mmCIF file of C-alpha atoms in Angstrom:
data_model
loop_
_atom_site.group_PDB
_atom_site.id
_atom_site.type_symbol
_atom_site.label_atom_id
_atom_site.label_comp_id
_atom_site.label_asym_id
_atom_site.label_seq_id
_atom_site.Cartn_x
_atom_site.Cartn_y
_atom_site.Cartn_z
ATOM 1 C CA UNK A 724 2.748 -12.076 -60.910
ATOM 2 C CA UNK A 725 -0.829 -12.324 -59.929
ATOM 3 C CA UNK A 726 0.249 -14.897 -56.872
ATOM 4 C CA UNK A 727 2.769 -12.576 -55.564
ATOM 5 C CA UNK A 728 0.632 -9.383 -55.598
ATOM 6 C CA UNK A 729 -2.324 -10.944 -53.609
ATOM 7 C CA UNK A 730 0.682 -12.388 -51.363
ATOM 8 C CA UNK A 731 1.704 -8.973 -50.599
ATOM 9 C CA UNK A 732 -1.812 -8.028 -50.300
ATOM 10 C CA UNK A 733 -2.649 -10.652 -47.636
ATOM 11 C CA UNK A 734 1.033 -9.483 -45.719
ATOM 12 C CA UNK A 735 0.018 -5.688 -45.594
ATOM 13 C CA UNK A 736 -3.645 -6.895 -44.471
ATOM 14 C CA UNK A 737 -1.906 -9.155 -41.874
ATOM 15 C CA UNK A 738 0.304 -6.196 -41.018
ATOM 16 C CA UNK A 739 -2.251 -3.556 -40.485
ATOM 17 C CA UNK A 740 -4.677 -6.271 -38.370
ATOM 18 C CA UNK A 741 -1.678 -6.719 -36.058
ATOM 19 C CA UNK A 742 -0.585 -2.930 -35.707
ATOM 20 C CA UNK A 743 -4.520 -2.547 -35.050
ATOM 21 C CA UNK A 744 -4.484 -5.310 -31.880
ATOM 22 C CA UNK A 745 -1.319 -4.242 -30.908
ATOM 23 C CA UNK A 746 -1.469 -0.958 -28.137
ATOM 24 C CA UNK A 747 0.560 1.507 -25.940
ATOM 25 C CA UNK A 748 -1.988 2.148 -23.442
ATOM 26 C CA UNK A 749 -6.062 0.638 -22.567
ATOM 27 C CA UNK A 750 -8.274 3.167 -21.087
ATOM 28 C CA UNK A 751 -11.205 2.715 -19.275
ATOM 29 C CA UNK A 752 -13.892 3.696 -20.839
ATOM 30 C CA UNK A 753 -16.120 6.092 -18.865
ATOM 31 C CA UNK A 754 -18.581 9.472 -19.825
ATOM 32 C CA UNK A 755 -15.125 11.958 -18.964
ATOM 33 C CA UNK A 756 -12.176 10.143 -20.302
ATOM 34 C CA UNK A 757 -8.568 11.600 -21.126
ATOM 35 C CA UNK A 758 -6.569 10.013 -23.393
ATOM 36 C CA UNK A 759 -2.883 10.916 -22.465
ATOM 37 C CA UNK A 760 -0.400 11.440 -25.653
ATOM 38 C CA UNK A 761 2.983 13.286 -24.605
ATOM 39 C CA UNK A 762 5.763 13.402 -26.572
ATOM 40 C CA UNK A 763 8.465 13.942 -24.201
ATOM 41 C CA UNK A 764 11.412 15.270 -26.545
ATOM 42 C CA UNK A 765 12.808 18.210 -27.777
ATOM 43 C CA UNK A 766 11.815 18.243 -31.188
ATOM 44 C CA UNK A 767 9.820 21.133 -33.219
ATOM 45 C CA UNK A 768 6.298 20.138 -33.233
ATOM 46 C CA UNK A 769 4.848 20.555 -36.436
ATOM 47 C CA UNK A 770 1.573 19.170 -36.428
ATOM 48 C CA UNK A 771 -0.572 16.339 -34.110
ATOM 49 C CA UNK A 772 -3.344 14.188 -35.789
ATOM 50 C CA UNK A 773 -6.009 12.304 -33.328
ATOM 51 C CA UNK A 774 -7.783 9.563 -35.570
ATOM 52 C CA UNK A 775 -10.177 6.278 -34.595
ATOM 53 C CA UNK A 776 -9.014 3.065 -36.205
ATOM 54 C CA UNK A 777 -11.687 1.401 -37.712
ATOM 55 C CA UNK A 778 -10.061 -1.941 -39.505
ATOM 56 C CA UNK A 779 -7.586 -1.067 -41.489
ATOM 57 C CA UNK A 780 -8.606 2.835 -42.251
ATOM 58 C CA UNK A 781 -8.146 6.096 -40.147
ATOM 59 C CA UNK A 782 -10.949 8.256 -38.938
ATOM 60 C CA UNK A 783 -9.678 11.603 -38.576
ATOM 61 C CA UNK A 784 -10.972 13.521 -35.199
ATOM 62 C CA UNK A 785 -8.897 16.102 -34.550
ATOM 63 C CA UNK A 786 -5.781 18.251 -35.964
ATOM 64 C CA UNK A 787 -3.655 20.330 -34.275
ATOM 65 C CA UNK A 788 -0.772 22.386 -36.167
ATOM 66 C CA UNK A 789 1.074 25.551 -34.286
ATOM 67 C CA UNK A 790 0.628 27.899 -37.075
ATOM 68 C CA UNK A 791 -3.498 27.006 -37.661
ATOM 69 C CA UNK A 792 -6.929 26.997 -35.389
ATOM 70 C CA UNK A 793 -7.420 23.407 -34.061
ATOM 71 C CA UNK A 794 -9.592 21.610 -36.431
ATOM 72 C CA UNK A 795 -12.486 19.310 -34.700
ATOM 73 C CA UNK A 796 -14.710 16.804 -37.399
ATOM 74 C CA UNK A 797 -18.143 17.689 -37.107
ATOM 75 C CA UNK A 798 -18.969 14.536 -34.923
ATOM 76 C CA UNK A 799 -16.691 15.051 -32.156
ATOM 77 C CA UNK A 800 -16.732 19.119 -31.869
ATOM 78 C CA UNK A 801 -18.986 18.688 -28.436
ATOM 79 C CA UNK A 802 -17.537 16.051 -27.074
ATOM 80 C CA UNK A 803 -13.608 16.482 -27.604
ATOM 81 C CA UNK A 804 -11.106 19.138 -26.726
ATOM 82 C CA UNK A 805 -7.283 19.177 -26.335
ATOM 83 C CA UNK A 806 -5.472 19.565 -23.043
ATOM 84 C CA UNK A 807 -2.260 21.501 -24.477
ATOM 85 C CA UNK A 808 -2.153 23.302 -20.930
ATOM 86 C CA UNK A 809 1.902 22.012 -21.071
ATOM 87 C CA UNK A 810 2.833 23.132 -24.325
ATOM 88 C CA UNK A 811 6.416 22.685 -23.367
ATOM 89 C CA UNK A 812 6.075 19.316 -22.943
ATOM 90 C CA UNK A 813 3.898 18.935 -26.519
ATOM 91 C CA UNK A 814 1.066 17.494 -24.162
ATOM 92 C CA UNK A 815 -1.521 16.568 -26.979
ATOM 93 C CA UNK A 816 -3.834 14.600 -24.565
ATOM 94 C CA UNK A 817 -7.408 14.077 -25.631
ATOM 95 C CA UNK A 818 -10.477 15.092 -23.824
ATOM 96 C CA UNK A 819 -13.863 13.163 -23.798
ATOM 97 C CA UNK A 820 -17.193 14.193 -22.095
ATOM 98 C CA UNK A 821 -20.072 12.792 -22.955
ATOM 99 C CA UNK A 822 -18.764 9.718 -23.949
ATOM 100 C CA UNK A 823 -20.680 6.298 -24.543
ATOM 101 C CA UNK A 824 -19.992 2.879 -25.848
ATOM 102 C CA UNK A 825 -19.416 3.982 -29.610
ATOM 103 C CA UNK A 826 -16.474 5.566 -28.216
ATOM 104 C CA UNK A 827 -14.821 1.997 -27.313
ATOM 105 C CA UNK A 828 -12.261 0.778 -30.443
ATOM 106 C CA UNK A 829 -8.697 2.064 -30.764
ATOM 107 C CA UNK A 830 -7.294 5.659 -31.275
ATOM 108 C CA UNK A 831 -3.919 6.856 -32.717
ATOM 109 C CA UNK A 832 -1.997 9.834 -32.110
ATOM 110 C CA UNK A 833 0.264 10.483 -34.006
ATOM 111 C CA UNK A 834 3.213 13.836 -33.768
ATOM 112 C CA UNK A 835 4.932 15.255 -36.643
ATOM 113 C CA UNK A 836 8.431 16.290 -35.698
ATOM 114 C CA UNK A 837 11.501 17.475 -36.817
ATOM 115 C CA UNK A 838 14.200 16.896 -37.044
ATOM 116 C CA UNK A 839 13.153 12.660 -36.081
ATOM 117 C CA UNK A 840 10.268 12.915 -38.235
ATOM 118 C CA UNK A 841 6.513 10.939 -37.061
ATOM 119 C CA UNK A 842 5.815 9.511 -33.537
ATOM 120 C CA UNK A 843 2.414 7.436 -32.806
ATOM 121 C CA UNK A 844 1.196 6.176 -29.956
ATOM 122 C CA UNK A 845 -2.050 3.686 -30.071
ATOM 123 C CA UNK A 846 -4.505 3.567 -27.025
ATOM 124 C CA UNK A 847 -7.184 1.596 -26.519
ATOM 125 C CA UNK A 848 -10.807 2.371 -25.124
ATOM 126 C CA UNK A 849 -11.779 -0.938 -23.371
ATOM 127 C CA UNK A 850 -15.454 -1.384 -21.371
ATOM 128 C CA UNK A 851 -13.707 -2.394 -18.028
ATOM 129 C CA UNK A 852 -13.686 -2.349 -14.103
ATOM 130 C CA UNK A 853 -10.864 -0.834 -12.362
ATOM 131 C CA UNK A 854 -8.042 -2.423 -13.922
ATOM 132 C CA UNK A 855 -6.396 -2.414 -9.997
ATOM 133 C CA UNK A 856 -8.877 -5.024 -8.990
ATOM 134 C CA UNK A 857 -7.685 -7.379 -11.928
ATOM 135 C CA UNK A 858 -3.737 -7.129 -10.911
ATOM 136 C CA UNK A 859 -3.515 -7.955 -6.847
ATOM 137 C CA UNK A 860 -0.097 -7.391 -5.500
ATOM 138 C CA UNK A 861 2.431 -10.184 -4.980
ATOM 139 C CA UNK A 862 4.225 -7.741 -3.081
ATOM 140 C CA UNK A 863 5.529 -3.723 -1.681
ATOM 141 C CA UNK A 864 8.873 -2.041 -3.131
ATOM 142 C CA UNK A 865 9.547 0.954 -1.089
ATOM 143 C CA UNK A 866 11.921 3.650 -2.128
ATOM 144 C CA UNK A 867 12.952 7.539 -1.726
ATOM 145 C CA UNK A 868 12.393 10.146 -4.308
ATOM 146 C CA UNK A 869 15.646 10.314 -6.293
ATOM 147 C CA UNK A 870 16.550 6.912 -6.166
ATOM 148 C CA UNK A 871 17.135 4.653 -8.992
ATOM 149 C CA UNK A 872 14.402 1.845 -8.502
ATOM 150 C CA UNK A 873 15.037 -1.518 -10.159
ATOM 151 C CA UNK A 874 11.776 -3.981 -10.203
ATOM 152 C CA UNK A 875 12.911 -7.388 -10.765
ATOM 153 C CA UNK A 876 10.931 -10.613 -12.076
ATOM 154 C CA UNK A 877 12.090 -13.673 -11.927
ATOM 155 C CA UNK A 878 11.298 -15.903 -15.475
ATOM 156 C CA UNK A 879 9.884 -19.748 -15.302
ATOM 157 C CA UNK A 880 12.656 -22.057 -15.771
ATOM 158 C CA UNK A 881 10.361 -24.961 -16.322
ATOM 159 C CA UNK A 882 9.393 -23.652 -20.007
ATOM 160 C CA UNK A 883 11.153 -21.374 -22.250
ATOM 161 C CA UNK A 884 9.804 -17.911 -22.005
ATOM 162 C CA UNK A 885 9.400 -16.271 -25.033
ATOM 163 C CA UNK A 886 8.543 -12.448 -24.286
ATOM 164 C CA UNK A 887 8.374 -10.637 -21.967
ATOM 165 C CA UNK A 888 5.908 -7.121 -20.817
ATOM 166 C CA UNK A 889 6.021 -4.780 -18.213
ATOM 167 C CA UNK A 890 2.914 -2.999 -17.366
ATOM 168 C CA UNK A 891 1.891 0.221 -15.089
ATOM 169 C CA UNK A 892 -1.501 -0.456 -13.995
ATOM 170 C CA UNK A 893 -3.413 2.257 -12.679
ATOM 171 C CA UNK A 894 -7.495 2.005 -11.978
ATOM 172 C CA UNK A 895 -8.529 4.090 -14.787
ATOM 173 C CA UNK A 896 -6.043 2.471 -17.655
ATOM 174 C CA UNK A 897 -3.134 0.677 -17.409
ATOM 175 C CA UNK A 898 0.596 1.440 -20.446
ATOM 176 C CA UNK A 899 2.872 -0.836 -21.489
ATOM 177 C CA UNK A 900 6.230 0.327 -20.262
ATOM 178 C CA UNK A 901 8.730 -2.315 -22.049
ATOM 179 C CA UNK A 902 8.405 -5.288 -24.011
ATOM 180 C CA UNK A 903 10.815 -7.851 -24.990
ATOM 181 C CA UNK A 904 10.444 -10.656 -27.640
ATOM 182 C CA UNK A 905 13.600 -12.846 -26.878
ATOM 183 C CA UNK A 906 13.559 -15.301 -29.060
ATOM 184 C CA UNK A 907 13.853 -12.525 -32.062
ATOM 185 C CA UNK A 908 16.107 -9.859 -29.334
ATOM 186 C CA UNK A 909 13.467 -7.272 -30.815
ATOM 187 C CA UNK A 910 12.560 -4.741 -28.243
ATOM 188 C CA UNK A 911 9.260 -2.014 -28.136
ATOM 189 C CA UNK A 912 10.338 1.242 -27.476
ATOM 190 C CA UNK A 913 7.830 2.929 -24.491
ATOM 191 C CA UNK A 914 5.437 5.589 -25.527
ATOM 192 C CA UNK A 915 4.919 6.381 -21.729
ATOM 193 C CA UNK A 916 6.045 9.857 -20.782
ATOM 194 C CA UNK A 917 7.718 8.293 -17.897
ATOM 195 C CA UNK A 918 11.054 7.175 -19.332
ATOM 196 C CA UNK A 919 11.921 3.776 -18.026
ATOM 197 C CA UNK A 920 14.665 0.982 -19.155
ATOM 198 C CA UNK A 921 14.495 -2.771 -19.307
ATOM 199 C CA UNK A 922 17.090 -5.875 -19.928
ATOM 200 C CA UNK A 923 16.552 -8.168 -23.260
ATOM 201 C CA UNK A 924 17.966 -11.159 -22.794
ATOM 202 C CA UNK A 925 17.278 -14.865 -23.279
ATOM 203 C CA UNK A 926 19.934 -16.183 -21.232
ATOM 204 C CA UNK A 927 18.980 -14.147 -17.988
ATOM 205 C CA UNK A 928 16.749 -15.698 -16.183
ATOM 206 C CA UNK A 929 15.466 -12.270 -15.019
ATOM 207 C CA UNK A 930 13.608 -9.650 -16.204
ATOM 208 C CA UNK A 931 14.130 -5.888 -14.637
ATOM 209 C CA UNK A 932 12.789 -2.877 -14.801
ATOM 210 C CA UNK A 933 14.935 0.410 -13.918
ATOM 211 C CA UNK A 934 13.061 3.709 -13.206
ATOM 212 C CA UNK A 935 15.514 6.757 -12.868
ATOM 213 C CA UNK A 936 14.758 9.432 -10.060
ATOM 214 C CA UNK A 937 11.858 7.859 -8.826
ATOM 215 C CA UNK A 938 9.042 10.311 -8.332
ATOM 216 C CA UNK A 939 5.840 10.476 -5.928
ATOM 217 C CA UNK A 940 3.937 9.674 -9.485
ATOM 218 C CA UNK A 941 6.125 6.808 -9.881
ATOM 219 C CA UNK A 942 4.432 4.986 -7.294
ATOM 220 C CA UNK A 943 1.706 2.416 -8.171
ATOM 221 C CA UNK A 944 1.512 -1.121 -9.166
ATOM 222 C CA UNK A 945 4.289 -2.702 -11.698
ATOM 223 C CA UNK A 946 3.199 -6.004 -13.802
ATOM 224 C CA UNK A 947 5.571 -8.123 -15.177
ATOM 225 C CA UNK A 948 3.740 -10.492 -17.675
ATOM 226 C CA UNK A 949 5.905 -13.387 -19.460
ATOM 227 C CA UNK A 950 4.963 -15.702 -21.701
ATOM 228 C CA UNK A 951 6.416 -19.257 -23.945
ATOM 229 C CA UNK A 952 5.810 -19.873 -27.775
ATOM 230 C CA UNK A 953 3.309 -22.941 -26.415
ATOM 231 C CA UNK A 954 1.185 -20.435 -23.942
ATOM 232 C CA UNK A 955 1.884 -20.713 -21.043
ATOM 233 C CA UNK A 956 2.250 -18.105 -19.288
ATOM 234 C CA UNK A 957 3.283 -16.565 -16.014
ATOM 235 C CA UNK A 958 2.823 -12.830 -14.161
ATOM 236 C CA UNK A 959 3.857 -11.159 -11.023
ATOM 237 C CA UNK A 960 2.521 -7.742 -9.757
ATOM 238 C CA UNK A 961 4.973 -5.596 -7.250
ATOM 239 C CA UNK A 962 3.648 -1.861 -5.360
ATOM 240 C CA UNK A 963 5.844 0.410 -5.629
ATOM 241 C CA UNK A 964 5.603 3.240 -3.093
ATOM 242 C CA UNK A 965 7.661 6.117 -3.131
ATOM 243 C CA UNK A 966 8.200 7.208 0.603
ATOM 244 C CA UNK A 967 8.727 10.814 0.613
ATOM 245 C CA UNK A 968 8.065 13.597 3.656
ATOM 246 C CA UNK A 969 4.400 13.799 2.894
ATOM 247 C CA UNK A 970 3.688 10.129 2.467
ATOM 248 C CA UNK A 971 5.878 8.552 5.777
ATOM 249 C CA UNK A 972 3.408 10.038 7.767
ATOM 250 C CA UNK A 973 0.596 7.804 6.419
ATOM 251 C CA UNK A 974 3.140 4.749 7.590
ATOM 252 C CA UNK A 975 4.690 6.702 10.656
ATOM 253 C CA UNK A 976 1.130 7.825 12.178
ATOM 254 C CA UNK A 977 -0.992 3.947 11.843
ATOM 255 C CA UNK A 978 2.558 2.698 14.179
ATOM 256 C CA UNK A 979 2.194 5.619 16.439
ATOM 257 C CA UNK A 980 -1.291 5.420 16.352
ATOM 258 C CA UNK A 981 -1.266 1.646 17.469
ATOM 259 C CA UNK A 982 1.568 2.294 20.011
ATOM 260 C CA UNK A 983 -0.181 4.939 22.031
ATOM 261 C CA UNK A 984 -3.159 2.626 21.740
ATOM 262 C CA UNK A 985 -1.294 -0.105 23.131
ATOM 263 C CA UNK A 986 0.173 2.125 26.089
ATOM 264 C CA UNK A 987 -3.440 3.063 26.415
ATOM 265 C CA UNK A 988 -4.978 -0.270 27.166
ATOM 266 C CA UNK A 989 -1.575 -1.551 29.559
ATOM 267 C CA UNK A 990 -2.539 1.210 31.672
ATOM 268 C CA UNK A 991 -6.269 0.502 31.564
ATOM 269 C CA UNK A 992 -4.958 -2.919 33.058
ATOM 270 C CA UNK A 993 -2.413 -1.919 35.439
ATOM 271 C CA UNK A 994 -4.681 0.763 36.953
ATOM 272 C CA UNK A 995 -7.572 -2.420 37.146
ATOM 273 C CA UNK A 996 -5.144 -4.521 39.067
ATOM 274 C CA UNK A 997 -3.945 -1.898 41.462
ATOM 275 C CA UNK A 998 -7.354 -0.955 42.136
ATOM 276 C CA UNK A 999 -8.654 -4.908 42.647
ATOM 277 C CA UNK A 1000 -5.583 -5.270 44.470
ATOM 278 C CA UNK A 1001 -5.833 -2.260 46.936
ATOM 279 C CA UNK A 1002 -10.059 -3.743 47.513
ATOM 280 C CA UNK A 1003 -8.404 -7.039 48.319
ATOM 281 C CA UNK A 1004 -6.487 -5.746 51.011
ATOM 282 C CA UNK A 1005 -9.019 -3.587 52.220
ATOM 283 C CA UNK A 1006 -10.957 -6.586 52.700
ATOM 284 C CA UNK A 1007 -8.542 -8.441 54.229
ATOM 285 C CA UNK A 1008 -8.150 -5.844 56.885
ATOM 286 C CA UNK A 1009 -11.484 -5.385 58.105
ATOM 287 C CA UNK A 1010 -11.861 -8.959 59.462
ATOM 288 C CA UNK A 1011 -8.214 -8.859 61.585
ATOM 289 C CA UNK A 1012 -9.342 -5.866 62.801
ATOM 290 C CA UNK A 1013 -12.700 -6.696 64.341
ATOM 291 C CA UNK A 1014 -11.428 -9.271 66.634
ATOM 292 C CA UNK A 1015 -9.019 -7.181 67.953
ATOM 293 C CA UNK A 1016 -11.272 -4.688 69.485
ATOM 294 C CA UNK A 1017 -14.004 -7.353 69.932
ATOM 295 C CA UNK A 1018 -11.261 -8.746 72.321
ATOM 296 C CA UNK A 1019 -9.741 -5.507 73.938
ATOM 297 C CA UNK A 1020 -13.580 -4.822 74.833
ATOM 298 C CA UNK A 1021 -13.999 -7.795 76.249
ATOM 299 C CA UNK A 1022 -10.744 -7.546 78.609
ATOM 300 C CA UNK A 1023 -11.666 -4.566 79.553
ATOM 301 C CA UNK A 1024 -15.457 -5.194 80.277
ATOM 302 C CA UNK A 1025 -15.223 -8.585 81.952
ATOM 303 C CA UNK A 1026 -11.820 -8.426 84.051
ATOM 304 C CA UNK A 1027 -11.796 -10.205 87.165
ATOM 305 C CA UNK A 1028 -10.794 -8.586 90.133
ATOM 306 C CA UNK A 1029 -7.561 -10.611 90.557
ATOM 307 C CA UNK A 1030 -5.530 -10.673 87.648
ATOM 308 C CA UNK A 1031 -3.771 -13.592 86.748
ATOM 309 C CA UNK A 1032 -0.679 -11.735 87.187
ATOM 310 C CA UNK A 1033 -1.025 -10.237 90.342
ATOM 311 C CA UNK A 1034 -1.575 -13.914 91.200
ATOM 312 C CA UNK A 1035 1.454 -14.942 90.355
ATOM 313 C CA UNK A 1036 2.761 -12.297 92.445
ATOM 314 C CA UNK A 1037 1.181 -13.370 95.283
ATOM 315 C CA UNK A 1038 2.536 -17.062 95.348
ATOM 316 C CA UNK A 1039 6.337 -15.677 95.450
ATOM 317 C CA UNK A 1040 5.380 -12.969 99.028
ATOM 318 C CA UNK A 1041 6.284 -14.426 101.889
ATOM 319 C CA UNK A 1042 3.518 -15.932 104.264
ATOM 320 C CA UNK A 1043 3.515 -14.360 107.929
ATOM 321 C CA UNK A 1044 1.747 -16.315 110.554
ATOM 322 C CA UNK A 1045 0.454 -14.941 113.913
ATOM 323 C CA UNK A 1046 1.695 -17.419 116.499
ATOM 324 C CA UNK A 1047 0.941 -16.958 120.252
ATOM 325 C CA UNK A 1048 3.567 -15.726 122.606
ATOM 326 C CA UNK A 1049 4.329 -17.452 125.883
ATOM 327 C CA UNK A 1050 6.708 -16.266 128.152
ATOM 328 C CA UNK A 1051 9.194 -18.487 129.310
ATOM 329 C CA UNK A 1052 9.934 -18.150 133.186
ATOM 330 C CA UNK A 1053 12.330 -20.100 134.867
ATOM 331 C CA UNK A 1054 11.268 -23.051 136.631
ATOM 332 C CA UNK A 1055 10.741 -23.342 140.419
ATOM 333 C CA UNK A 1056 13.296 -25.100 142.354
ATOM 334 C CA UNK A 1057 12.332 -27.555 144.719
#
């Protein structure tokens, strides 16, 4: 009996030690720092408890209940608040200023509901970079607000993947949008606002990721992390950028932009060569035209009196010589 109750011991030790490592979204940790909690259904809110994990026990921070003042502990009254501003939406996101590195370690928030009862969602403060810099992008999905956007990754074949994770990365913190553990078909169910779905299945050898009605906000980088029992381990990054009215004009005006630069710098050219060309002939001109009256100057300054023509002229006139004239008489007779 002994044995079996320090069994169960170790198991709900184990337990709690996992739940603790496991998360829903890392933070960056930083002096202002929201943590985001929204519960997204319908459901009566009936109360929302903020606590820091510490092991395996709960350090309340802050309680919020509908029908009571919000209750702060005495540590954190100057340096939390809520940001309820979308009460409609049961926004219980958490407030820091002031924050330093006792502020790192992992946070629960947790709703009380009815008529589904208790929702938690875990985040983790992490002393990071941007987590952007971490994740570069294998490559750019581009799609229109209101479309149905399916991210796909395609699994190793050369080892046996075991699980598989889907990530939003953002600079600031980065949630785990779906997460698949094939080999027990056991699947985590988001606690991202945005509502996404994902395939679980060991026999496709791809993993997708559908977002309905894609939004501007949608847009961002997508990680696809998978992973076999023996560790290796494989992941692919895709940008997704939602193209709406606003946006096409950062794509439409660098192509413009380059075009009429381009147009720009063909006419600097063609308006070089048709001046360098016009010089050229200009230059070519001059000299043809300097003999010419070099020569019509000279004919007219050093003609001879008889012109070769008129010479010619002269050769074909008749020639008239003066011959004496005798007259003839008639001879005497004798």
């Amino acid at each position: 009996m002994a044995y079996l109750t320090l069994l169960l011991a170790i198991l709900h030790v184990h337990k709690a030690l996992c739940e603790e490592t496991f998360w829903d979204t890392a933070v960056q940790l930083s002096e202002t720092m929201t943590l985001e909690c929204v519960y997204s259904f319908t459901d009566n809110l009936t109360q929302v408890e903020w606590s820091k994990i510490n092991g395996t026990e709960k350090v309340t921070i802050a309680i919020y209940n509908p029908s009571h003042p919000v209750l702060i502990q005495r540590n954190y009254r100057h340096k939390v608040h809520f940001l309820n501003s979308t009460e409609g939406l049961h926004n219980m996101s958490l407030s820091f200023h002031n924050a330093s590195e006792e502020d790192t370690g992992t946070y629960s928030c947790l709703f009380h509901t009815f008529p589904h009862g208790s929702w938690e969602k875990k985040i983790k403060v992490v002393q990071s970079d941007s987590f952007e810099i971490a994740a570069p992008s294998n490559g750019n999905l581009y799609a229109e607000p209101g479309q149905n956007v399916t991210l796909s990754c395609q699994l190793q074949r050369k080892w046996p993947v075991q699980q598989v994770m889907w990530e939003k990365v953002q600079p600031h913190q980065v949630d785990i949008l779906a997460y698949c553990n094939l080999s027990q078909k056991t699947r985590y169910t988001s606690r991202y606002q945005r509502k996404t779905w994902s395939n679980c299945s060991k026999e496709s050898m791809q993993s997708v990721l559908i977002i309905p009605s894609a939004m501007a906000a949608d847009s961002g980088l997508y990680r696809c992390r998978s992973e076999a029992s023996s560790g290796e381990n494989e992941t692919i990054v895709i940008r997704l950028i939602i193209t709406d009215g606003a946006s096409n004009n950062h794509f439409i005006l660098p192509v413009a932009g380059g075009s009429v630069s381009l147009l720009f710098v063909i006419l600097i050219i063609v308006i070089t060569i048709m001046f360098y060309n016009r010089r050229r002939r200009r230059q070519v001109r001059t000299p043809l035209k300097e003999p010419r009256d070099k020569q019509s100057k000279v004919a007219t300054n050093c003609r001879s009196p008889t012109s070769p023509i008129q010479s010619i002229d002269d050769e074909k006139e008749d020639i008239y010589v003066n011959y004496p004239t005798f007259s003839q008489r008639p001879k005497p007779r004798v």
